[in-house]
Short mmCIF file of C-alpha atoms in Angstrom, two decimals:
data_model
loop_
_atom_site.label_atom_id
_atom_site.label_comp_id
_atom_site.label_asym_id
_atom_site.label_seq_id
_atom_site.Cartn_x
_atom_site.Cartn_y
_atom_site.Cartn_z
CA GLN C 204 74.80 13.90 -57.49
CA ALA C 205 78.53 13.92 -57.18
CA ALA C 206 78.89 10.25 -56.50
CA ILE C 207 76.96 9.49 -59.71
CA ARG C 208 78.96 11.91 -61.65
CA GLN C 209 82.05 9.94 -60.71
CA GLU C 210 80.49 6.63 -60.87
CA SER C 211 77.26 6.05 -62.65
CA ASP C 212 76.56 2.80 -60.95
CA HIS C 213 76.91 4.05 -57.51
CA SER C 214 73.93 2.36 -55.90
CA GLY C 215 74.00 4.52 -52.73
CA GLY C 216 73.83 7.80 -54.87
CA HIS C 217 70.88 6.55 -56.89
CA GLU C 218 69.23 5.54 -53.46
CA GLY C 219 69.73 8.88 -51.90
CA LEU C 220 68.66 10.89 -54.91
CA ALA C 221 65.59 8.60 -55.34
CA LEU C 222 64.55 9.18 -51.83
CA ALA C 223 65.25 12.87 -51.88
CA TYR C 224 63.36 13.33 -55.25
CA SER C 225 60.32 11.37 -53.72
CA MET C 226 60.24 13.27 -50.45
CA THR C 227 60.12 16.56 -52.47
CA SER C 228 57.52 15.17 -54.90
CA ASP C 229 59.74 15.22 -57.91
CA TRP C 230 58.27 12.05 -59.22
CA ALA C 231 60.08 11.97 -62.44
CA GLY C 232 63.53 12.36 -60.73
CA ALA C 233 62.58 9.72 -58.10
CA GLU C 234 61.31 7.18 -60.79
CA LYS C 235 64.56 7.56 -62.77
CA HIS C 236 66.77 6.85 -59.88
CA PHE C 237 64.66 4.02 -58.46
CA ALA C 238 64.79 2.35 -61.92
CA LYS C 239 68.60 2.50 -62.09
CA LEU C 240 68.76 1.51 -58.47
CA ILE C 241 66.51 -1.65 -59.11
CA GLN C 242 68.77 -2.40 -62.26
CA LEU C 243 71.82 -2.36 -59.99
CA GLN C 244 70.42 -4.20 -56.99
CA PRO C 245 67.34 -6.21 -58.17
CA MET C 246 67.22 -8.27 -55.15
CA GLN C 247 66.95 -5.53 -52.50
CA ALA C 248 63.37 -5.76 -51.23
CA ARG C 249 63.59 -2.18 -49.71
CA HIS C 250 63.99 -0.64 -53.20
CA TYR C 251 60.54 -2.15 -54.29
CA ILE C 252 58.96 -1.01 -51.04
CA ASN C 253 60.44 2.60 -51.49
CA LEU C 254 59.21 2.62 -55.14
CA GLY C 255 55.83 1.44 -54.14
CA THR C 256 55.70 4.25 -51.23
CA MET C 257 56.67 6.74 -53.89
CA TYR C 258 53.77 5.78 -56.32
CA ASN C 259 51.45 5.59 -53.30
CA ARG C 260 52.37 9.16 -52.38
CA LYS C 261 51.97 10.04 -55.99
CA GLY C 262 48.60 8.72 -55.96
CA ASP C 263 49.33 5.98 -58.74
CA TYR C 264 47.96 3.12 -56.44
CA GLY C 265 48.15 0.55 -59.54
CA LYS C 266 51.82 0.98 -59.75
CA ALA C 267 52.45 0.96 -56.18
CA VAL C 268 50.67 -2.41 -55.77
CA ASP C 269 52.67 -3.68 -58.93
CA ALA C 270 56.04 -2.45 -57.24
CA LEU C 271 55.09 -4.31 -54.03
CA ARG C 272 54.02 -7.62 -55.88
CA ARG C 273 57.42 -7.61 -57.50
CA ILE C 274 58.64 -8.55 -54.09
CA ARG C 275 56.66 -11.73 -54.30
CA GLY C 276 57.86 -12.81 -57.68
CA ASP C 277 59.80 -15.79 -58.60
CA HIS C 278 62.89 -14.87 -56.79
CA ALA C 279 61.15 -13.71 -53.54
CA ASP C 280 63.24 -16.06 -51.32
CA ASP C 281 66.47 -14.53 -52.72
CA LEU C 282 65.43 -11.02 -51.90
CA ARG C 283 67.18 -9.32 -48.93
#
């Protein structure tokens, strides 16, 4: 959280918080930080995988599938 307080666009901070919130079942916190992370780094496939995993753990299977399908979208070849 300190990294984000200093720099709100710190992708590593958002990723760490998103994963931590997801592991503790704080779905709202995880979703907030995954959304910001994807906004900052939309071409990182792992962000969509982690978001889909979070939705799967939450039991929101439709959103999990949607997150994973975003990897196969128009820019799939550009994803890392």
